[in-house]
mmCIF file of C-alpha atoms and ligand atoms in Angstrom:
data_model
loop_
_atom_site.group_PDB
_atom_site.id
_atom_site.type_symbol
_atom_site.label_atom_id
_atom_site.label_comp_id
_atom_site.label_asym_id
_atom_site.label_seq_id
_atom_site.Cartn_x
_atom_site.Cartn_y
_atom_site.Cartn_z
ATOM 1 C CA MET A 21 96.720 143.337 147.001
ATOM 2 C CA PHE A 22 93.141 144.286 146.344
ATOM 3 C CA LYS A 23 93.070 147.221 148.835
ATOM 4 C CA THR A 24 90.145 149.436 148.145
ATOM 5 C CA ARG A 25 88.097 151.883 150.422
ATOM 6 C CA ILE A 26 85.427 149.425 150.364
ATOM 7 C CA THR A 27 87.939 146.762 151.619
ATOM 8 C CA GLU A 28 89.444 148.984 154.423
ATOM 9 C CA MET A 29 86.231 150.320 155.540
ATOM 10 C CA LEU A 30 84.540 146.876 155.904
ATOM 11 C CA GLY A 31 87.202 144.665 156.606
ATOM 12 C CA ILE A 32 87.251 142.131 154.159
ATOM 13 C CA GLU A 33 89.759 140.814 151.915
ATOM 14 C CA TYR A 34 88.263 141.558 148.685
ATOM 15 C CA PRO A 35 86.131 144.237 147.089
ATOM 16 C CA ILE A 36 83.339 141.519 146.320
ATOM 17 C CA ILE A 37 79.993 142.125 147.447
ATOM 18 C CA GLN A 38 76.850 139.463 147.417
ATOM 19 C CA GLY A 39 73.741 141.252 146.417
ATOM 20 C CA THR A 40 70.854 140.597 148.545
ATOM 21 C CA LEU A 41 68.504 137.810 147.266
ATOM 22 C CA GLN A 42 64.835 137.635 148.167
ATOM 23 C CA TRP A 43 64.006 134.180 149.554
ATOM 24 C CA LEU A 44 68.187 133.314 148.697
ATOM 25 C CA SER A 45 70.216 135.383 151.228
ATOM 26 C CA ARG A 46 70.615 132.831 153.509
ATOM 27 C CA ALA A 47 72.926 131.878 156.306
ATOM 28 C CA GLU A 48 74.474 129.475 153.496
ATOM 29 C CA LEU A 49 74.828 131.457 150.902
ATOM 30 C CA VAL A 50 75.846 134.436 153.055
ATOM 31 C CA SER A 51 78.780 132.582 155.075
ATOM 32 C CA ALA A 52 80.573 131.167 152.088
ATOM 33 C CA VAL A 53 80.622 134.533 150.398
ATOM 34 C CA SER A 54 82.145 135.694 153.467
ATOM 35 C CA ASN A 55 84.180 132.851 153.957
ATOM 36 C CA ALA A 56 85.728 133.153 150.507
ATOM 37 C CA GLY A 57 86.994 136.881 151.547
ATOM 38 C CA GLY A 58 83.955 139.003 149.876
ATOM 39 C CA LEU A 59 80.833 140.487 152.114
ATOM 40 C CA GLY A 60 77.737 138.130 151.986
ATOM 41 C CA ILE A 61 74.303 140.003 152.829
ATOM 42 C CA LEU A 62 71.742 138.516 154.278
ATOM 43 C CA SER A 63 67.769 139.363 153.180
ATOM 44 C CA ALA A 64 66.149 140.748 156.347
ATOM 45 C CA LEU A 65 62.977 140.325 154.851
ATOM 46 C CA THR A 66 62.905 137.079 153.697
ATOM 47 C CA PHE A 67 62.354 136.179 157.529
ATOM 48 C CA PRO A 68 58.658 136.979 158.406
ATOM 49 C CA THR A 69 59.402 137.848 161.672
ATOM 50 C CA VAL A 70 62.279 139.641 163.712
ATOM 51 C CA LYS A 71 63.222 136.593 165.985
ATOM 52 C CA GLU A 72 63.782 134.620 162.566
ATOM 53 C CA LEU A 73 66.210 137.298 161.504
ATOM 54 C CA ARG A 74 67.614 137.002 164.527
ATOM 55 C CA GLN A 75 67.991 133.325 164.338
ATOM 56 C CA GLU A 76 69.888 133.342 161.101
ATOM 57 C CA ILE A 77 71.812 135.832 162.021
ATOM 58 C CA LYS A 78 73.020 133.335 164.882
ATOM 59 C CA LYS A 79 73.157 130.656 162.046
ATOM 60 C CA THR A 80 75.545 132.967 160.094
ATOM 61 C CA LYS A 81 78.247 133.697 162.886
ATOM 62 C CA ASN A 82 78.463 129.816 163.499
ATOM 63 C CA LEU A 83 79.247 129.244 159.740
ATOM 64 C CA THR A 84 81.255 132.222 159.885
ATOM 65 C CA ASN A 85 83.460 134.453 161.734
ATOM 66 C CA LYS A 86 84.030 137.164 158.886
ATOM 67 C CA PRO A 87 82.069 140.330 158.574
ATOM 68 C CA PHE A 88 78.720 139.901 156.757
ATOM 69 C CA ALA A 89 75.684 142.339 156.498
ATOM 70 C CA VAL A 90 71.673 142.602 157.067
ATOM 71 C CA ASN A 91 70.157 144.514 154.179
ATOM 72 C CA VAL A 92 66.711 145.783 155.321
ATOM 73 C CA SER A 93 64.321 146.472 151.808
ATOM 74 C CA LEU A 94 62.078 149.801 152.396
ATOM 75 C CA MET A 95 60.187 149.447 149.164
ATOM 76 C CA PRO A 96 56.490 149.618 150.188
ATOM 77 C CA THR A 97 54.964 145.683 151.508
ATOM 78 C CA THR A 98 51.940 144.323 151.030
ATOM 79 C CA ARG A 99 52.189 143.182 154.970
ATOM 80 C CA PRO A 100 52.889 145.874 157.605
ATOM 81 C CA VAL A 101 56.855 146.026 158.324
ATOM 82 C CA SER A 102 58.557 147.618 161.066
ATOM 83 C CA TYR A 103 61.612 148.293 159.622
ATOM 84 C CA GLU A 104 62.880 149.775 162.513
ATOM 85 C CA GLU A 105 62.327 146.502 164.310
ATOM 86 C CA TYR A 106 64.362 144.425 162.052
ATOM 87 C CA ILE A 107 66.953 147.204 162.121
ATOM 88 C CA SER A 108 67.116 147.535 165.760
ATOM 89 C CA GLY A 109 66.985 143.284 165.871
ATOM 90 C CA ALA A 110 70.597 143.362 163.652
ATOM 91 C CA ILE A 111 72.211 145.541 165.303
ATOM 92 C CA GLU A 112 71.303 143.669 168.874
ATOM 93 C CA GLU A 113 72.703 140.248 167.215
ATOM 94 C CA GLY A 114 76.318 142.263 166.703
ATOM 95 C CA VAL A 115 75.570 143.196 162.771
ATOM 96 C CA ASP A 116 77.635 146.173 162.083
ATOM 97 C CA ILE A 117 77.190 146.504 158.425
ATOM 98 C CA ILE A 118 73.958 147.385 156.904
ATOM 99 C CA GLU A 119 72.337 147.599 153.710
ATOM 100 C CA THR A 120 69.160 149.713 153.051
ATOM 101 C CA SER A 121 67.611 149.584 149.503
ATOM 102 C CA GLY A 122 64.638 150.504 147.590
ATOM 103 C CA ARG A 123 63.558 153.988 149.601
ATOM 104 C CA SER A 124 65.678 156.634 151.490
ATOM 105 C CA PRO A 125 67.347 155.198 154.485
ATOM 106 C CA GLU A 126 67.229 158.878 156.265
ATOM 107 C CA PRO A 127 64.338 158.176 159.145
ATOM 108 C CA TYR A 128 66.894 155.074 160.725
ATOM 109 C CA MET A 129 69.926 156.544 160.181
ATOM 110 C CA LYS A 130 70.431 158.382 163.660
ATOM 111 C CA LEU A 131 69.469 154.647 164.923
ATOM 112 C CA LEU A 132 72.147 153.394 162.954
ATOM 113 C CA LYS A 133 74.342 156.067 163.231
ATOM 114 C CA GLU A 134 74.062 155.382 167.192
ATOM 115 C CA ALA A 135 75.038 151.915 167.255
ATOM 116 C CA LYS A 136 78.001 153.080 164.696
ATOM 117 C CA VAL A 137 76.921 150.570 162.299
ATOM 118 C CA LYS A 138 78.346 151.049 158.520
ATOM 119 C CA VAL A 139 75.578 151.864 156.231
ATOM 120 C CA LEU A 140 75.646 150.739 152.659
ATOM 121 C CA HIS A 141 72.730 152.132 150.485
ATOM 122 C CA LYS A 142 71.659 150.956 147.369
ATOM 123 C CA VAL A 143 70.253 153.248 144.410
ATOM 124 C CA THR A 144 69.762 153.304 140.813
ATOM 125 C CA ARG A 145 69.670 157.125 139.718
ATOM 126 C CA ILE A 146 72.463 159.488 140.791
ATOM 127 C CA ARG A 147 69.839 161.981 142.543
ATOM 128 C CA ASN A 148 69.720 159.194 144.954
ATOM 129 C CA ALA A 149 73.364 158.512 145.349
ATOM 130 C CA LYS A 150 73.765 162.509 146.093
ATOM 131 C CA THR A 151 70.774 162.202 148.871
ATOM 132 C CA ALA A 152 72.175 158.873 150.448
ATOM 133 C CA GLU A 153 75.691 160.654 150.784
ATOM 134 C CA ARG A 154 73.930 163.738 152.218
ATOM 135 C CA VAL A 155 71.966 161.903 155.081
ATOM 136 C CA GLY A 156 75.168 159.844 156.154
ATOM 137 C CA VAL A 157 75.221 156.608 154.373
ATOM 138 C CA ASP A 158 79.080 155.026 154.373
ATOM 139 C CA ALA A 159 78.847 153.982 150.904
ATOM 140 C CA VAL A 160 76.671 154.237 147.721
ATOM 141 C CA THR A 161 76.232 151.194 145.494
ATOM 142 C CA ILE A 162 75.234 152.128 142.366
ATOM 143 C CA MET A 163 72.592 149.783 140.260
ATOM 144 C CA GLY A 164 72.487 149.639 136.491
ATOM 145 C CA PHE A 165 69.583 148.787 133.937
ATOM 146 C CA GLU A 166 71.189 145.394 133.291
ATOM 147 C CA ALA A 167 70.493 144.296 136.906
ATOM 148 C CA GLY A 168 68.457 142.028 138.218
ATOM 149 C CA GLY A 169 65.513 143.134 140.679
ATOM 150 C CA HIS A 170 64.277 146.346 140.602
ATOM 151 C CA PRO A 171 66.995 148.591 138.434
ATOM 152 C CA GLY A 172 64.954 151.817 138.406
ATOM 153 C CA ILE A 173 62.770 153.838 136.577
ATOM 154 C CA ASN A 174 65.229 155.443 134.303
ATOM 155 C CA ASP A 175 66.947 152.524 132.023
ATOM 156 C CA VAL A 176 70.514 153.697 132.175
ATOM 157 C CA THR A 177 73.000 150.857 131.915
ATOM 158 C CA SER A 178 76.122 150.482 134.453
ATOM 159 C CA LEU A 179 78.548 151.514 132.165
ATOM 160 C CA VAL A 180 77.470 155.106 132.248
ATOM 161 C CA LEU A 181 75.911 155.077 135.789
ATOM 162 C CA ILE A 182 79.248 153.739 137.365
ATOM 163 C CA PRO A 183 81.637 156.602 136.482
ATOM 164 C CA ALA A 184 78.602 159.287 136.883
ATOM 165 C CA ALA A 185 78.318 158.191 140.367
ATOM 166 C CA VAL A 186 81.797 158.297 141.040
ATOM 167 C CA ASP A 187 81.703 161.964 139.476
ATOM 168 C CA SER A 188 79.155 162.727 141.412
ATOM 169 C CA ILE A 189 79.823 161.672 145.331
ATOM 170 C CA LYS A 190 82.850 161.734 148.165
ATOM 171 C CA ILE A 191 82.360 158.493 149.303
ATOM 172 C CA PRO A 192 82.923 154.488 148.227
ATOM 173 C CA VAL A 193 80.891 153.553 145.047
ATOM 174 C CA ILE A 194 79.985 150.125 144.849
ATOM 175 C CA ALA A 195 79.097 148.872 141.026
ATOM 176 C CA SER A 196 76.334 146.689 140.498
ATOM 177 C CA GLY A 197 74.038 145.290 137.260
ATOM 178 C CA GLY A 198 75.856 142.913 134.595
ATOM 179 C CA ILE A 199 78.847 141.939 137.082
ATOM 180 C CA SER A 200 79.311 138.055 136.853
ATOM 181 C CA ASP A 201 82.946 137.509 136.633
ATOM 182 C CA ALA A 202 86.682 139.293 136.510
ATOM 183 C CA ARG A 203 85.730 140.971 133.175
ATOM 184 C CA GLY A 204 83.252 143.131 134.732
ATOM 185 C CA PHE A 205 84.956 142.984 138.234
ATOM 186 C CA VAL A 206 88.047 144.981 136.546
ATOM 187 C CA ALA A 207 85.759 147.046 134.317
ATOM 188 C CA ALA A 208 84.040 148.543 137.410
ATOM 189 C CA LEU A 209 87.110 149.324 139.368
ATOM 190 C CA ALA A 210 88.599 150.893 136.317
ATOM 191 C CA LEU A 211 85.243 152.836 136.286
ATOM 192 C CA GLY A 212 86.275 154.310 139.261
ATOM 193 C CA ALA A 213 84.011 152.114 141.591
ATOM 194 C CA ASP A 214 85.542 150.585 145.344
ATOM 195 C CA ALA A 215 84.018 147.227 145.043
ATOM 196 C CA VAL A 216 81.663 145.294 143.157
ATOM 197 C CA LEU A 217 78.242 144.026 143.967
ATOM 198 C CA ILE A 218 77.034 140.679 142.400
ATOM 199 C CA GLY A 219 73.328 138.877 142.121
ATOM 200 C CA THR A 220 72.356 136.862 139.902
ATOM 201 C CA ARG A 221 75.805 135.201 139.282
ATOM 202 C CA PHE A 222 75.515 133.745 143.333
ATOM 203 C CA MET A 223 72.031 132.667 142.229
ATOM 204 C CA ALA A 224 73.667 130.041 140.165
ATOM 205 C CA SER A 225 76.471 128.658 143.034
ATOM 206 C CA LYS A 226 76.689 125.726 145.010
ATOM 207 C CA GLU A 227 75.486 127.540 148.113
ATOM 208 C CA CYS A 228 72.560 128.841 147.131
ATOM 209 C CA ASN A 229 69.438 127.271 147.863
ATOM 210 C CA LEU A 230 67.967 127.304 144.322
ATOM 211 C CA HIS A 231 66.127 124.431 143.361
ATOM 212 C CA PRO A 232 67.750 122.653 140.487
ATOM 213 C CA LYS A 233 65.313 123.312 137.616
ATOM 214 C CA ILE A 234 65.582 126.869 138.160
ATOM 215 C CA LYS A 235 69.215 126.838 138.190
ATOM 216 C CA GLU A 236 68.934 124.461 134.966
ATOM 217 C CA TRP A 237 67.031 127.267 133.458
ATOM 218 C CA LEU A 238 69.939 129.958 134.024
ATOM 219 C CA LEU A 239 72.173 127.739 132.414
ATOM 220 C CA GLN A 240 70.409 127.672 129.089
ATOM 221 C CA ALA A 241 69.199 131.457 129.323
ATOM 222 C CA SER A 242 70.828 133.848 127.250
ATOM 223 C CA GLU A 243 71.324 137.488 127.760
ATOM 224 C CA THR A 244 67.716 138.153 125.703
ATOM 225 C CA ASP A 245 65.909 136.012 128.356
ATOM 226 C CA THR A 246 65.110 138.881 130.750
ATOM 227 C CA LEU A 247 62.439 141.109 130.339
ATOM 228 C CA MET A 248 61.595 144.274 132.217
ATOM 229 C CA ILE A 249 57.495 144.335 133.771
ATOM 230 C CA GLU A 250 56.016 146.452 136.349
ATOM 231 C CA ARG A 251 56.807 149.766 134.459
ATOM 232 C CA SER A 252 53.119 150.273 134.619
ATOM 233 C CA ILE A 253 52.971 150.559 138.465
ATOM 234 C CA LYS A 254 56.644 152.506 138.024
ATOM 235 C CA ASN A 255 58.439 149.841 139.923
ATOM 236 C CA PRO A 256 60.109 148.489 137.135
ATOM 237 C CA ALA A 257 61.614 144.857 137.707
ATOM 238 C CA ARG A 258 63.732 142.679 135.710
ATOM 239 C CA VAL A 259 62.246 138.527 135.571
ATOM 240 C CA MET A 260 63.195 135.954 134.080
ATOM 241 C CA LYS A 261 61.704 136.195 130.745
ATOM 242 C CA THR A 262 58.546 133.398 131.137
ATOM 243 C CA ASP A 263 55.466 132.859 129.748
ATOM 244 C CA PHE A 264 53.955 133.612 132.973
ATOM 245 C CA ALA A 265 56.231 137.294 132.768
ATOM 246 C CA GLN A 266 55.308 137.475 128.972
ATOM 247 C CA HIS A 267 51.526 137.444 130.777
ATOM 248 C CA VAL A 268 51.902 139.737 132.869
ATOM 249 C CA LEU A 269 53.753 142.102 130.641
ATOM 250 C CA GLU A 270 50.487 141.770 128.481
ATOM 251 C CA MET A 271 48.251 142.477 131.328
ATOM 252 C CA GLU A 272 50.366 145.751 131.852
ATOM 253 C CA GLU A 273 50.097 147.018 128.395
ATOM 254 C CA ARG A 274 46.152 146.023 128.258
ATOM 255 C CA GLY A 275 45.699 148.481 131.319
ATOM 256 C CA ALA A 276 45.404 145.864 134.134
ATOM 257 C CA THR A 277 45.119 147.610 137.720
ATOM 258 C CA LEU A 278 47.393 147.228 140.583
ATOM 259 C CA GLU A 279 44.974 145.026 142.319
ATOM 260 C CA GLU A 280 44.667 142.753 139.104
ATOM 261 C CA LEU A 281 48.465 142.371 139.180
ATOM 262 C CA LEU A 282 49.811 142.157 142.920
ATOM 263 C CA PRO A 283 48.515 138.484 143.131
ATOM 264 C CA LEU A 284 50.535 137.867 140.115
ATOM 265 C CA ILE A 285 53.629 139.539 140.955
ATOM 266 C CA SER A 286 53.254 139.160 144.875
ATOM 267 C CA GLY A 287 56.791 137.942 146.719
ATOM 268 C CA GLN A 288 55.030 135.550 148.161
ATOM 269 C CA ARG A 289 53.904 133.914 145.387
ATOM 270 C CA GLY A 290 57.643 134.336 144.064
ATOM 271 C CA LYS A 291 58.828 132.160 147.302
ATOM 272 C CA GLN A 292 56.209 129.655 146.488
ATOM 273 C CA ALA A 293 57.230 129.297 142.708
ATOM 274 C CA LEU A 294 61.009 129.060 143.771
ATOM 275 C CA GLU A 295 60.427 126.529 146.232
ATOM 276 C CA LYS A 296 58.735 124.175 143.828
ATOM 277 C CA GLY A 297 61.229 124.984 140.837
ATOM 278 C CA ASP A 298 58.327 126.485 138.911
ATOM 279 C CA ILE A 299 59.620 129.146 136.732
ATOM 280 C CA ASN A 300 56.068 129.432 135.076
ATOM 281 C CA ASP A 301 54.009 130.243 138.395
ATOM 282 C CA ALA A 302 55.503 133.682 139.475
ATOM 283 C CA VAL A 303 57.915 136.382 138.377
ATOM 284 C CA LEU A 304 61.258 135.579 139.484
ATOM 285 C CA ALA A 305 64.008 138.366 139.190
ATOM 286 C CA CYS A 306 67.032 137.543 137.167
ATOM 287 C CA GLY A 307 69.566 139.842 135.327
ATOM 288 C CA GLN A 308 70.653 139.947 131.904
ATOM 289 C CA VAL A 309 74.264 138.586 133.181
ATOM 290 C CA VAL A 310 72.518 135.439 132.830
ATOM 291 C CA GLY A 311 73.660 135.092 129.808
ATOM 292 C CA LEU A 312 77.124 134.675 130.799
ATOM 293 C CA ILE A 313 76.447 131.913 133.328
ATOM 294 C CA HIS A 314 77.549 127.861 131.691
ATOM 295 C CA GLU A 315 78.246 126.588 135.131
ATOM 296 C CA ILE A 316 77.530 125.870 138.487
ATOM 297 C CA PRO A 317 80.683 126.449 140.537
ATOM 298 C CA SER A 318 80.747 126.807 144.266
ATOM 299 C CA VAL A 319 80.918 130.653 145.930
ATOM 300 C CA LYS A 320 84.450 129.979 147.074
ATOM 301 C CA GLU A 321 85.185 128.957 142.990
ATOM 302 C CA ILE A 322 83.246 132.087 141.619
ATOM 303 C CA ILE A 323 85.380 134.357 143.822
ATOM 304 C CA GLU A 324 88.764 132.854 143.976
ATOM 305 C CA GLY A 325 88.307 132.963 139.501
ATOM 306 C CA ILE A 326 87.402 136.762 139.475
ATOM 307 C CA ILE A 327 90.512 137.221 141.558
ATOM 308 C CA SER A 328 92.988 135.070 139.835
ATOM 309 C CA GLU A 329 91.191 135.954 136.280
ATOM 310 C CA ALA A 330 91.303 139.488 137.202
ATOM 311 C CA LYS A 331 95.193 139.294 137.522
ATOM 312 C CA LEU A 332 95.617 138.320 133.872
ATOM 313 C CA ILE A 333 93.552 140.830 133.006
ATOM 314 C CA GLY A 334 96.169 142.911 134.212
ATOM 315 C CA GLN A 335 98.777 141.514 132.432
ATOM 316 C CA ARG A 336 96.671 141.611 129.173
ATOM 317 C CA LEU A 337 96.069 145.218 129.603
ATOM 318 C CA TYR A 338 99.678 145.682 130.382
ATOM 319 C CA ASN A 339 100.722 143.990 127.411
ATOM 320 C CA ILE A 340 98.966 146.476 125.331
ATOM 321 C CA GLY A 341 100.654 149.539 127.180
ATOM 322 C CA ILE A 342 97.893 150.428 129.751
ATOM 323 C CA ARG A 343 100.107 149.874 133.004
ATOM 324 C CA ILE A 344 97.773 149.718 136.324
HETATM 325 C C1 FMN B 28 66.406 136.958 142.601
HETATM 326 C C2 FMN B 28 66.804 138.694 143.157
HETATM 327 C C3 FMN B 28 66.504 138.762 144.218
HETATM 328 C C4 FMN B 28 66.578 140.125 144.570
HETATM 329 N N1 FMN B 28 66.144 140.645 145.898
HETATM 330 C C5 FMN B 28 66.550 141.836 146.196
HETATM 331 C C6 FMN B 28 66.223 142.545 147.582
HETATM 332 O O1 FMN B 28 65.477 141.609 147.956
HETATM 333 N N2 FMN B 28 66.554 144.019 148.058
HETATM 334 C C7 FMN B 28 67.440 144.272 147.015
HETATM 335 O O2 FMN B 28 68.120 145.643 147.599
HETATM 336 N N3 FMN B 28 67.951 144.187 145.760
HETATM 337 C C8 FMN B 28 67.740 142.659 145.603
HETATM 338 N N4 FMN B 28 68.144 142.464 144.339
HETATM 339 C C9 FMN B 28 68.960 142.656 143.478
HETATM 340 C C10 FMN B 28 70.505 142.276 143.826
HETATM 341 O O3 FMN B 28 70.739 142.544 145.301
HETATM 342 C C11 FMN B 28 71.674 143.178 143.143
HETATM 343 O O4 FMN B 28 71.843 144.437 143.256
HETATM 344 C C12 FMN B 28 71.181 142.987 141.534
HETATM 345 O O5 FMN B 28 70.835 141.312 141.411
HETATM 346 C C13 FMN B 28 73.143 142.624 140.934
HETATM 347 O O6 FMN B 28 72.874 142.961 139.394
HETATM 348 P P1 FMN B 28 72.831 141.357 138.477
HETATM 349 O O7 FMN B 28 71.765 140.881 138.990
HETATM 350 O O8 FMN B 28 73.106 141.605 137.495
HETATM 351 O O9 FMN B 28 74.464 140.782 139.396
HETATM 352 C C14 FMN B 28 67.741 140.961 143.676
HETATM 353 C C15 FMN B 28 68.063 140.359 142.699
HETATM 354 C C16 FMN B 28 67.672 139.144 142.282
HETATM 355 C C17 FMN B 28 68.055 138.644 141.027
#
């Protein structure tokens, strides 16, 4: 019923992909998404070594026999990272879908294509979507300004970016940023996307290993409770609006240097804050769609809810004369 170019390409039941969540995209969450008919994505750089990533892939395979992917974020990091080794490790473990993000995957395309891997690449600009198509990726995820994480420098929302991407490239477009339920799902498909990629909503799921205190914060947050920081270092990030994030923003406004900012915005600091459940000890990524999240269901309930509600939306559209 939900057959699209993406479900066909990836061998999944529903065109619903779980967005990579640094420190949180682990075997339990990823396998739950895949078992529910979507595509889970492990975050390679959550694991300090390739050996640990390989163990997590093995663990995921024990929990699901459905397809899942590995994300390799190519964004500059403070620690030296061999992206080739992470990619090769995933390939050797039999992973055949890899998502890249952060920078062009061009240097790794030969390695990926020789291994017959399907490559999904995440971008925030149409220019980068075209480049990704040119260098041979199989599908492009376009991420709007609403999204949690790094939604790019141009501040263009999903409602405009998704159809712009669909008009600009021939390969399938995956819509991300601001999607949490059937309404966003149907809207993205109506805009021409072949699938949706959902991040923040899956943070607030039973299987996501997120500290209960942070899950509580997500439940009480509204759509205005996120903040853009790191514009001064040209790597804008949408994060939870907390005193800590506001302090970072004030430092940026006062002209703080990268050296001054780094200890506050480092990924390791985020990891520790997530473990402690302390939202005021690091900057933590979160999308505007948090305002639509009012409960912590299981992943299966989220995905089945989207699918069953989508059918009702189809009926509603039909009733007002939109024949789909
Ligand atoms: C906590 C968190 C961590 C994220 N980590 C990554 C990451 O490591 N790599 C990446 O490509 N995207 C990352 N993202 C972006 C998501 O994969 C996804 O593109 C985004 O959340 C979609 O927007 P939404 O939050 O509105 O659903 C992260 C987002 C969040 C909220």
